[in-house]
């Protein structure tokens, strides 16, 4: 049986392959026979595999097998846009507290560039209280009290590091493997490799709270050079669930069906002639949009949930919030959506206003996050979905162990961007619950043990979904591209 990756990376531009194959068929049909015909028959047979991606693209979201048996069948990502202050939530540094207000040791900042800080900044110890939680004794702060009760489900990685210290390139690095726009996002790679379990819903759904788009824009959930059917579909918990899917005034569902049938006939003719995968993608998207007119409003209506579930998340039917989106994420994966990506704005704790203060500001913002996040984990677990649903919570980088330069003389406490060491957590999907992995040094400047680069995290995620990250590729402009570029190692110590 041919390996999946061999079918997912055509040897050349599929339009060119289609024309070459059509030319071979024409020649074969016009020849009388003999050795030439036999040779061309052999050539045609060997070329049929090259054309197979075009044929399979007629149903681009059809389910496909991964490279090996997966531990996770689906994924939910909670991205805290702006990047939360991990030293006030996940990584307790008693020595940093003890040395609060001292100048940073020269060796910790020498040769480094920071987003908004220059000179010699002052160390900033956390003001939060900490406790060891669950049977694992995972140490978490009082900024996220609801996560305390699910500590034994969390896999906390305290040794993450990345290459970027500004928001947009760092966010793109997390989800596309490159700091520059144009590469496929994580959700796109997953749906490209696995397809979707529900033909009436998108394979990749995006939900945004706090009213602001991701730092990387739509590129953070775009399909890049993959067919556009694999890009994230942005849904809303307030108003029309999906923009521009409803029928315009004067068009009923029957007329819409007739219009689509006519369009599909024309697109099929063009696909037969030119073999462009985007034509087949267009057909699939039109048909999916038609089915979504009835399927999406139902799945997006959280008022159908029991009151105790709504209350557990802190959700409000008809509203727009991270709480609503966490509940929607559970509903979507339960209905067969492969990848759900939540973006929540407001985690850029520079200290430029009271909302960005690591004291009261973090308490208020944390309350909008940790209750629904904990409820999501518990809800998935109670429904038997957590074992094969991988949940990731992350920002694009970490925050500095010192006060941000612009606000260092004021009364509001904040931290600058920091890529060298930060924390993330995962749950479910075959990762070890109750594990605290890696460590930073006593002041939080550098990874002290078990470093995990962003490409390692990507490789590990794909592994849990059943992929060898080096073989989930797509040929573009003469090169086989992958999410992890030419880097990344699976962090097997995180896996159960």
Short mmCIF file of C-alpha atoms in Angstrom, two decimals:
data_model
loop_
_atom_site.label_atom_id
_atom_site.label_comp_id
_atom_site.label_asym_id
_atom_site.label_seq_id
_atom_site.Cartn_x
_atom_site.Cartn_y
_atom_site.Cartn_z
CA UNK A 1 0.00 0.00 0.00
CA UNK A 2 1.42 3.31 -1.03
CA UNK A 3 2.34 5.59 1.87
CA UNK A 4 -0.03 8.51 2.49
CA UNK A 5 2.75 11.07 2.00
CA UNK A 6 3.41 9.73 -1.48
CA UNK A 7 -0.17 10.55 -2.41
CA UNK A 8 -0.06 13.97 -0.73
CA UNK A 9 2.91 15.43 -2.61
CA UNK A 10 2.51 15.41 -6.42
CA UNK A 11 5.75 15.42 -8.36
CA UNK A 12 4.94 18.65 -10.21
CA UNK A 13 2.25 21.26 -10.67
CA UNK A 14 -1.03 19.29 -10.79
CA UNK A 15 -2.34 21.35 -13.70
CA UNK A 16 0.75 20.40 -15.73
CA UNK A 17 0.37 16.75 -14.72
CA UNK A 18 -3.24 16.78 -15.80
CA UNK A 19 -2.31 18.13 -19.24
CA UNK A 20 0.51 15.61 -19.62
CA UNK A 21 -1.78 12.74 -18.72
CA UNK A 22 -4.46 13.97 -21.11
CA UNK A 23 -1.81 14.21 -23.85
CA UNK A 24 -0.69 10.63 -23.18
CA UNK A 25 -4.27 9.39 -23.43
CA UNK A 26 -4.74 11.24 -26.71
CA UNK A 27 -1.59 9.74 -28.18
CA UNK A 28 -2.48 6.28 -26.98
CA UNK A 29 -5.93 6.51 -28.56
CA UNK A 30 -4.54 7.67 -31.89
CA UNK A 31 -1.90 4.95 -32.30
CA UNK A 32 -2.61 1.70 -34.23
CA UNK A 33 -0.74 -0.60 -31.82
CA UNK A 34 2.60 -2.36 -31.60
CA UNK A 35 5.56 -1.67 -29.31
CA UNK A 36 4.83 2.06 -29.18
CA UNK A 37 1.32 1.43 -27.89
CA UNK A 38 2.58 -1.04 -25.29
CA UNK A 39 5.22 1.41 -24.10
CA UNK A 40 2.67 4.18 -23.86
CA UNK A 41 0.29 1.89 -21.97
CA UNK A 42 3.01 1.29 -19.39
CA UNK A 43 3.68 5.03 -19.26
CA UNK A 44 0.00 5.76 -18.73
CA UNK A 45 -0.24 3.23 -15.90
CA UNK A 46 2.75 4.70 -14.09
CA UNK A 47 1.36 8.20 -14.61
CA UNK A 48 -2.02 7.39 -13.11
CA UNK A 49 -0.64 7.75 -9.57
CA UNK A 50 0.69 11.19 -10.42
CA UNK A 51 -2.80 12.30 -11.39
CA UNK A 52 -4.53 10.75 -8.37
CA UNK A 53 -4.35 13.92 -6.22
CA UNK A 54 -6.54 15.66 -8.80
CA UNK A 55 -9.13 12.88 -8.68
CA UNK A 56 -9.16 12.70 -4.88
CA UNK A 57 -9.46 16.46 -4.65
CA UNK A 58 -13.09 16.11 -5.83
CA UNK A 59 -13.73 15.38 -2.15
CA UNK A 60 -10.77 17.15 -0.54
CA UNK A 61 -12.14 16.83 3.00
CA UNK A 62 -12.79 13.09 2.77
CA UNK A 63 -11.33 11.17 5.71
CA UNK A 64 -7.82 9.85 5.11
CA UNK A 65 -5.63 7.55 7.21
CA UNK A 66 -2.59 9.02 8.98
CA UNK A 67 0.89 7.49 8.77
CA UNK A 68 0.34 5.35 11.88
CA UNK A 69 -2.24 4.78 14.60
CA UNK A 70 -2.86 8.15 16.31
CA UNK A 71 -3.40 8.86 19.99
CA UNK A 72 -5.47 11.95 19.11
CA UNK A 73 -8.17 12.18 16.44
CA UNK A 74 -8.87 15.90 16.80
CA UNK A 75 -7.41 19.03 18.38
CA UNK A 76 -8.48 22.20 20.19
CA UNK A 77 -6.04 25.11 20.50
CA UNK A 78 -6.57 27.97 22.95
CA UNK A 79 -4.29 30.80 21.90
CA UNK A 80 -3.94 33.61 24.45
CA UNK A 81 -3.13 36.41 22.03
CA UNK A 82 -0.42 38.76 23.27
CA UNK A 83 1.14 36.03 25.43
CA UNK A 84 0.30 35.58 29.11
CA UNK A 85 2.79 36.31 31.91
CA UNK A 86 3.91 32.74 32.56
CA UNK A 87 6.01 33.78 35.56
CA UNK A 88 2.79 34.88 37.25
CA UNK A 89 0.79 31.81 36.25
CA UNK A 90 2.88 28.67 35.72
CA UNK A 91 6.56 29.17 36.63
CA UNK A 92 7.16 30.13 40.26
CA UNK A 93 10.53 31.83 40.87
CA UNK A 94 11.16 32.43 44.61
CA UNK A 95 14.64 33.83 43.87
CA UNK A 96 13.13 36.37 41.49
CA UNK A 97 10.77 37.46 44.24
CA UNK A 98 13.67 37.71 46.67
CA UNK A 99 15.65 39.90 44.26
CA UNK A 100 12.71 42.02 43.15
CA UNK A 101 13.80 45.56 42.23
CA UNK A 102 17.47 44.70 41.70
CA UNK A 103 19.15 45.42 38.39
CA UNK A 104 19.27 42.46 36.01
CA UNK A 105 22.61 40.65 36.09
CA UNK A 106 24.62 41.80 33.08
CA UNK A 107 25.06 38.29 31.71
CA UNK A 108 21.29 37.75 31.49
CA UNK A 109 20.69 40.61 29.05
CA UNK A 110 24.02 41.05 27.28
CA UNK A 111 23.63 41.13 23.51
CA UNK A 112 19.86 40.79 23.62
CA UNK A 113 17.26 43.02 22.02
CA UNK A 114 13.88 43.56 23.64
CA UNK A 115 10.70 44.98 22.18
CA UNK A 116 10.26 47.96 24.53
CA UNK A 117 13.15 47.81 27.00
CA UNK A 118 16.67 49.17 26.82
CA UNK A 119 19.43 49.85 29.32
CA UNK A 120 19.53 47.79 32.50
CA UNK A 121 16.01 46.89 33.65
CA UNK A 122 14.93 45.94 37.17
CA UNK A 123 13.99 42.40 38.13
CA UNK A 124 10.28 41.87 38.75
CA UNK A 125 9.17 39.13 41.13
CA UNK A 126 5.61 37.88 40.97
CA UNK A 127 2.96 39.18 43.36
CA UNK A 128 0.89 36.03 43.02
CA UNK A 129 0.39 33.29 45.62
CA UNK A 130 1.19 29.72 44.68
CA UNK A 131 0.08 26.24 45.65
CA UNK A 132 0.83 22.68 44.71
CA UNK A 133 -2.20 21.08 43.11
CA UNK A 134 -3.53 17.57 42.62
CA UNK A 135 -1.75 14.34 43.31
CA UNK A 136 1.05 15.43 41.00
CA UNK A 137 1.83 18.51 43.11
CA UNK A 138 1.91 20.76 40.04
CA UNK A 139 2.65 24.32 41.15
CA UNK A 140 0.17 26.92 39.85
CA UNK A 141 -0.63 30.49 40.88
CA UNK A 142 -3.81 32.00 42.27
CA UNK A 143 -4.38 33.80 38.94
CA UNK A 144 -5.82 30.55 37.55
CA UNK A 145 -7.61 28.88 40.50
CA UNK A 146 -9.99 26.77 38.40
CA UNK A 147 -7.11 25.05 36.64
CA UNK A 148 -5.95 23.82 40.06
CA UNK A 149 -8.65 21.15 40.08
CA UNK A 150 -7.57 19.73 36.68
CA UNK A 151 -3.83 19.87 37.38
CA UNK A 152 -3.54 16.10 37.10
CA UNK A 153 -4.86 16.32 33.54
CA UNK A 154 -2.35 18.99 32.48
CA UNK A 155 1.01 18.42 30.84
CA UNK A 156 2.88 21.61 31.76
CA UNK A 157 5.98 22.41 29.70
CA UNK A 158 8.15 25.08 31.37
CA UNK A 159 11.04 25.01 28.92
CA UNK A 160 9.54 26.31 25.67
CA UNK A 161 11.57 28.68 23.50
CA UNK A 162 11.11 30.33 20.12
CA UNK A 163 13.06 32.53 17.69
CA UNK A 164 10.80 35.60 17.53
CA UNK A 165 10.05 38.37 20.02
CA UNK A 166 7.40 40.41 18.16
CA UNK A 167 3.79 39.31 18.12
CA UNK A 168 2.92 38.68 14.47
CA UNK A 169 6.07 36.79 13.44
CA UNK A 170 6.07 34.83 16.70
CA UNK A 171 2.43 33.81 16.26
CA UNK A 172 3.09 32.77 12.67
CA UNK A 173 6.09 30.80 13.90
CA UNK A 174 3.87 28.84 16.30
CA UNK A 175 1.19 27.97 13.76
CA UNK A 176 2.94 27.94 10.37
CA UNK A 177 6.55 27.12 11.31
CA UNK A 178 7.78 30.36 9.72
CA UNK A 179 7.78 34.00 10.90
CA UNK A 180 6.67 35.12 7.43
CA UNK A 181 3.16 34.91 6.02
CA UNK A 182 2.41 32.44 3.25
CA UNK A 183 2.85 29.02 4.87
CA UNK A 184 -0.05 26.69 5.77
CA UNK A 185 -1.20 26.80 9.38
CA UNK A 186 -1.23 23.89 11.81
CA UNK A 187 -4.98 23.39 11.41
CA UNK A 188 -4.62 23.38 7.64
CA UNK A 189 -1.88 20.74 7.75
CA UNK A 190 -4.03 18.56 10.03
CA UNK A 191 -7.14 18.75 7.83
CA UNK A 192 -4.98 18.30 4.72
CA UNK A 193 -3.61 15.10 6.20
CA UNK A 194 -6.73 13.69 7.86
CA UNK A 195 -9.76 15.23 6.18
CA UNK A 196 -12.94 15.80 8.18
CA UNK A 197 -15.24 13.43 10.04
CA UNK A 198 -18.41 15.44 9.27
CA UNK A 199 -19.29 16.32 5.67
CA UNK A 200 -21.74 19.00 6.85
CA UNK A 201 -19.24 21.04 8.87
CA UNK A 202 -15.81 22.53 8.10
CA UNK A 203 -12.82 20.43 9.03
CA UNK A 204 -11.13 23.46 10.59
CA UNK A 205 -13.07 26.07 12.58
CA UNK A 206 -11.76 29.32 14.08
CA UNK A 207 -13.45 31.21 16.94
CA UNK A 208 -12.22 34.63 18.08
CA UNK A 209 -13.07 36.39 21.36
CA UNK A 210 -12.38 39.82 22.84
CA UNK A 211 -13.08 41.49 19.49
CA UNK A 212 -9.62 41.52 17.91
CA UNK A 213 -8.19 39.35 15.12
CA UNK A 214 -5.00 37.31 15.72
CA UNK A 215 -1.68 39.12 15.52
CA UNK A 216 -0.78 37.15 12.41
CA UNK A 217 -4.11 38.00 10.80
CA UNK A 218 -5.83 35.31 8.77
CA UNK A 219 -2.40 33.83 8.01
CA UNK A 220 -2.46 32.32 11.51
CA UNK A 221 -5.26 30.03 10.33
CA UNK A 222 -4.77 30.22 6.56
CA UNK A 223 -3.96 27.44 4.12
CA UNK A 224 -0.94 29.12 2.52
CA UNK A 225 -0.03 27.22 -0.62
CA UNK A 226 -2.32 24.29 0.22
CA UNK A 227 -5.72 24.30 -1.51
CA UNK A 228 -7.91 26.92 0.14
CA UNK A 229 -10.48 24.32 1.26
CA UNK A 230 -8.08 23.57 4.14
CA UNK A 231 -8.06 27.10 5.59
CA UNK A 232 -9.85 27.80 8.87
CA UNK A 233 -13.50 28.85 8.64
CA UNK A 234 -14.16 31.67 11.07
CA UNK A 235 -17.44 31.23 12.95
CA UNK A 236 -19.15 33.55 15.42
CA UNK A 237 -21.12 32.87 18.57
CA UNK A 238 -23.12 36.10 18.11
CA UNK A 239 -25.08 37.06 15.00
CA UNK A 240 -24.83 34.95 11.84
CA UNK A 241 -22.57 31.99 12.73
CA UNK A 242 -20.70 32.32 9.43
CA UNK A 243 -20.62 35.52 7.40
CA UNK A 244 -22.00 35.39 3.85
CA UNK A 245 -23.38 31.85 4.12
CA UNK A 246 -27.03 32.90 4.53
CA UNK A 247 -29.12 33.31 1.39
CA UNK A 248 -29.51 36.92 0.22
CA UNK A 249 -32.94 38.53 0.10
CA UNK A 250 -35.02 37.11 -2.74
CA UNK A 251 -33.25 33.74 -2.90
CA UNK A 252 -34.78 30.72 -1.19
CA UNK A 253 -33.06 27.36 -0.58
CA UNK A 254 -34.51 25.76 -3.72
CA UNK A 255 -33.22 28.57 -5.94
CA UNK A 256 -29.84 28.37 -4.21
CA UNK A 257 -29.70 24.64 -5.04
CA UNK A 258 -30.45 25.27 -8.72
CA UNK A 259 -27.80 28.01 -8.88
CA UNK A 260 -25.19 25.75 -7.31
CA UNK A 261 -26.00 22.91 -9.68
CA UNK A 262 -25.44 25.21 -12.65
CA UNK A 263 -22.18 26.54 -11.18
CA UNK A 264 -20.98 23.04 -10.40
CA UNK A 265 -21.59 21.91 -13.98
CA UNK A 266 -19.46 24.79 -15.27
CA UNK A 267 -16.73 24.19 -12.69
CA UNK A 268 -16.64 20.47 -13.48
CA UNK A 269 -16.13 21.30 -17.16
CA UNK A 270 -13.25 23.59 -16.26
CA UNK A 271 -11.76 20.98 -13.92
CA UNK A 272 -11.88 18.35 -16.66
CA UNK A 273 -10.15 20.71 -19.07
CA UNK A 274 -7.52 22.30 -16.83
CA UNK A 275 -7.19 20.01 -13.81
CA UNK A 276 -6.69 22.89 -11.38
CA UNK A 277 -7.23 21.68 -7.77
CA UNK A 278 -8.59 25.11 -6.84
CA UNK A 279 -11.53 24.54 -9.19
CA UNK A 280 -12.42 21.35 -7.34
CA UNK A 281 -11.85 23.18 -4.07
CA UNK A 282 -14.35 25.82 -5.20
CA UNK A 283 -16.95 23.12 -5.90
CA UNK A 284 -16.36 21.56 -2.48
CA UNK A 285 -16.61 24.92 -0.72
CA UNK A 286 -19.87 25.86 -2.44
CA UNK A 287 -21.39 22.52 -1.49
CA UNK A 288 -20.10 22.74 2.08
CA UNK A 289 -21.51 26.28 2.43
CA UNK A 290 -24.90 25.00 1.26
CA UNK A 291 -24.89 22.21 3.85
CA UNK A 292 -23.62 24.59 6.53
CA UNK A 293 -26.75 26.72 6.15
CA UNK A 294 -28.61 24.10 8.13
CA UNK A 295 -25.86 22.36 10.13
CA UNK A 296 -23.93 25.33 11.54
CA UNK A 297 -26.78 27.25 13.24
CA UNK A 298 -27.70 24.11 15.18
CA UNK A 299 -24.20 23.29 16.42
CA UNK A 300 -23.49 26.95 17.26
CA UNK A 301 -26.61 27.29 19.44
CA UNK A 302 -25.29 26.78 22.96
CA UNK A 303 -28.74 27.46 24.45
CA UNK A 304 -29.44 23.78 23.72
CA UNK A 305 -26.97 22.84 26.46
CA UNK A 306 -28.18 22.02 29.99
CA UNK A 307 -28.00 24.93 32.41
CA UNK A 308 -25.36 23.26 34.58
CA UNK A 309 -23.04 22.93 31.58
CA UNK A 310 -23.54 26.56 30.55
CA UNK A 311 -22.87 27.64 34.14
CA UNK A 312 -19.76 25.46 34.40
CA UNK A 313 -18.18 27.29 31.46
CA UNK A 314 -19.51 30.70 32.50
CA UNK A 315 -21.06 30.99 29.05
CA UNK A 316 -23.94 33.26 28.02
CA UNK A 317 -26.15 32.15 25.10
CA UNK A 318 -26.27 34.90 22.49
CA UNK A 319 -23.05 36.48 23.76
CA UNK A 320 -19.48 36.47 22.56
CA UNK A 321 -16.69 35.35 24.89
CA UNK A 322 -13.93 32.83 25.40
CA UNK A 323 -16.33 30.94 27.66
CA UNK A 324 -18.85 30.62 24.83
CA UNK A 325 -16.09 29.60 22.44
CA UNK A 326 -14.74 26.89 24.75
CA UNK A 327 -18.22 25.39 24.97
CA UNK A 328 -18.59 25.69 21.20
CA UNK A 329 -15.25 23.95 20.76
CA UNK A 330 -16.54 20.94 22.67
CA UNK A 331 -19.76 20.93 20.62
CA UNK A 332 -17.82 21.17 17.35
CA UNK A 333 -15.36 18.34 18.06
CA UNK A 334 -18.25 16.24 19.33
CA UNK A 335 -19.87 16.70 15.91
CA UNK A 336 -16.73 15.64 14.05
CA UNK A 337 -14.84 18.88 13.39
CA UNK A 338 -11.18 17.93 13.17
CA UNK A 339 -9.47 21.12 14.40
CA UNK A 340 -10.87 24.03 16.44
CA UNK A 341 -8.69 27.09 17.02
CA UNK A 342 -9.66 29.66 19.66
CA UNK A 343 -7.98 33.08 19.74
CA UNK A 344 -8.53 35.30 22.80
CA UNK A 345 -7.16 38.84 22.74
CA UNK A 346 -5.94 40.79 25.76
CA UNK A 347 -2.90 38.93 27.16
CA UNK A 348 -0.19 41.46 26.31
CA UNK A 349 0.77 42.38 29.89
CA UNK A 350 3.14 45.31 29.33
CA UNK A 351 1.71 47.31 32.22
CA UNK A 352 0.75 50.30 30.07
CA UNK A 353 -2.69 50.43 31.73
CA UNK A 354 -4.38 48.83 34.77
CA UNK A 355 -5.86 46.04 32.63
CA UNK A 356 -2.27 44.95 31.86
CA UNK A 357 -1.13 44.86 35.49
CA UNK A 358 0.13 41.46 36.66
CA UNK A 359 -1.84 41.95 39.90
CA UNK A 360 -5.51 42.98 39.54
CA UNK A 361 -5.38 43.06 35.74
CA UNK A 362 -4.26 39.43 35.56
CA UNK A 363 -6.83 38.39 38.17
CA UNK A 364 -9.64 39.83 36.03
CA UNK A 365 -8.35 38.51 32.73
CA UNK A 366 -7.52 35.12 34.23
CA UNK A 367 -11.11 34.76 35.40
CA UNK A 368 -12.34 34.95 31.79
CA UNK A 369 -9.99 32.11 30.82
CA UNK A 370 -9.38 29.55 33.55
CA UNK A 371 -13.01 28.76 34.34
CA UNK A 372 -13.99 27.83 30.77
CA UNK A 373 -10.62 26.15 30.12
CA UNK A 374 -11.02 23.92 33.18
CA UNK A 375 -14.66 23.24 32.27
CA UNK A 376 -13.61 22.24 28.75
CA UNK A 377 -11.16 19.66 30.06
CA UNK A 378 -13.69 18.26 32.53
CA UNK A 379 -16.48 18.22 29.95
CA UNK A 380 -14.36 16.42 27.36
CA UNK A 381 -13.26 13.94 30.02
CA UNK A 382 -16.81 13.20 31.21
CA UNK A 383 -17.93 12.57 27.63
CA UNK A 384 -15.04 10.21 26.87
CA UNK A 385 -13.54 12.65 24.37
CA UNK A 386 -10.43 13.79 26.22
CA UNK A 387 -8.45 10.61 25.58
CA UNK A 388 -8.42 11.25 21.83
CA UNK A 389 -8.76 15.05 21.78
CA UNK A 390 -5.52 17.00 22.17
CA UNK A 391 -5.93 20.39 23.87
CA UNK A 392 -3.14 22.99 23.68
CA UNK A 393 -3.01 26.31 25.50
CA UNK A 394 -0.23 28.72 24.56
CA UNK A 395 0.82 32.23 23.67
CA UNK A 396 3.30 33.21 20.99
CA UNK A 397 6.18 33.65 23.48
CA UNK A 398 6.73 34.40 27.17
CA UNK A 399 7.25 37.52 29.31
CA UNK A 400 10.44 38.94 30.78
CA UNK A 401 11.62 38.41 34.37
CA UNK A 402 12.03 42.22 34.57
CA UNK A 403 9.81 45.29 34.34
CA UNK A 404 8.96 46.56 30.89
CA UNK A 405 11.04 49.64 30.04
CA UNK A 406 8.26 52.10 29.19
CA UNK A 407 6.39 51.49 32.44
CA UNK A 408 9.27 50.83 34.83
CA UNK A 409 8.80 54.10 36.70
CA UNK A 410 5.02 53.86 37.16
CA UNK A 411 2.69 52.12 39.54
CA UNK A 412 1.44 49.51 37.06
CA UNK A 413 3.53 46.32 36.88
CA UNK A 414 4.11 44.71 33.49
CA UNK A 415 6.57 42.58 31.55
CA UNK A 416 8.11 42.80 28.08
CA UNK A 417 8.10 40.12 25.35
CA UNK A 418 10.44 37.19 25.92
CA UNK A 419 11.17 34.31 23.52
CA UNK A 420 13.98 32.52 25.37
CA UNK A 421 11.93 30.67 27.97
CA UNK A 422 8.20 30.30 28.62
CA UNK A 423 5.45 27.85 29.57
CA UNK A 424 2.58 26.14 27.79
CA UNK A 425 0.25 23.28 28.67
CA UNK A 426 -1.50 20.44 26.91
CA UNK A 427 -4.15 17.96 28.00
CA UNK A 428 -5.64 14.74 26.62
CA UNK A 429 -4.69 13.22 23.29
CA UNK A 430 -2.12 10.85 24.73
CA UNK A 431 0.07 13.32 26.63
CA UNK A 432 1.01 12.68 30.26
CA UNK A 433 -1.35 14.28 32.74
CA UNK A 434 0.12 15.76 35.91
CA UNK A 435 3.55 16.12 34.30
CA UNK A 436 5.72 19.21 34.76
CA UNK A 437 8.40 19.03 32.09
CA UNK A 438 11.54 21.13 31.77
CA UNK A 439 12.67 24.04 33.89
CA UNK A 440 14.05 27.53 33.63
CA UNK A 441 16.92 28.94 35.69
CA UNK A 442 16.28 30.43 39.13
CA UNK A 443 15.45 33.87 37.68
CA UNK A 444 13.57 32.64 34.59
CA UNK A 445 15.97 33.94 31.93
CA UNK A 446 17.07 30.70 30.28
CA UNK A 447 15.95 27.11 29.86
CA UNK A 448 17.84 25.07 32.45
CA UNK A 449 16.71 21.58 31.48
CA UNK A 450 14.87 19.77 28.68
CA UNK A 451 14.51 22.60 26.14
CA UNK A 452 11.53 22.37 23.76
CA UNK A 453 11.69 24.50 20.62
CA UNK A 454 8.48 25.48 18.86
CA UNK A 455 9.35 23.07 16.03
CA UNK A 456 9.66 20.26 18.60
CA UNK A 457 6.18 21.08 19.87
CA UNK A 458 4.82 20.99 16.31
CA UNK A 459 6.50 17.64 15.64
CA UNK A 460 5.04 16.23 18.86
CA UNK A 461 1.52 17.46 18.04
CA UNK A 462 1.64 15.89 14.58
CA UNK A 463 2.99 12.66 16.07
CA UNK A 464 0.00 12.44 18.42
CA UNK A 465 -2.29 12.89 15.42
CA UNK A 466 -0.60 9.99 13.63
CA UNK A 467 1.94 11.78 11.42
CA UNK A 468 5.65 11.57 10.87
CA UNK A 469 6.23 15.32 10.65
CA UNK A 470 9.05 14.81 8.14
CA UNK A 471 6.69 13.09 5.71
CA UNK A 472 3.56 15.23 5.91
CA UNK A 473 4.68 17.44 3.02
CA UNK A 474 3.43 19.40 0.03
CA UNK A 475 5.45 20.29 -3.04
CA UNK A 476 5.47 24.00 -3.82
CA UNK A 477 7.80 25.92 -6.12
CA UNK A 478 10.06 22.89 -6.53
CA UNK A 479 10.44 22.06 -2.85
CA UNK A 480 8.71 19.71 -0.42
CA UNK A 481 7.48 21.92 2.42
CA UNK A 482 6.40 20.78 5.86
CA UNK A 483 5.17 22.46 9.05
CA UNK A 484 8.46 21.95 10.89
CA UNK A 485 10.58 23.10 7.91
CA UNK A 486 13.87 21.17 8.33
CA UNK A 487 13.75 21.06 12.14
CA UNK A 488 11.87 19.45 15.01
CA UNK A 489 12.09 16.35 17.17
CA UNK A 490 9.22 14.54 18.87
CA UNK A 491 9.44 15.07 22.64
CA UNK A 492 8.62 11.53 23.69
CA UNK A 493 8.93 12.24 27.41
CA UNK A 494 5.63 14.15 27.14
CA UNK A 495 3.75 11.13 25.81
CA UNK A 496 1.85 8.59 27.87
#
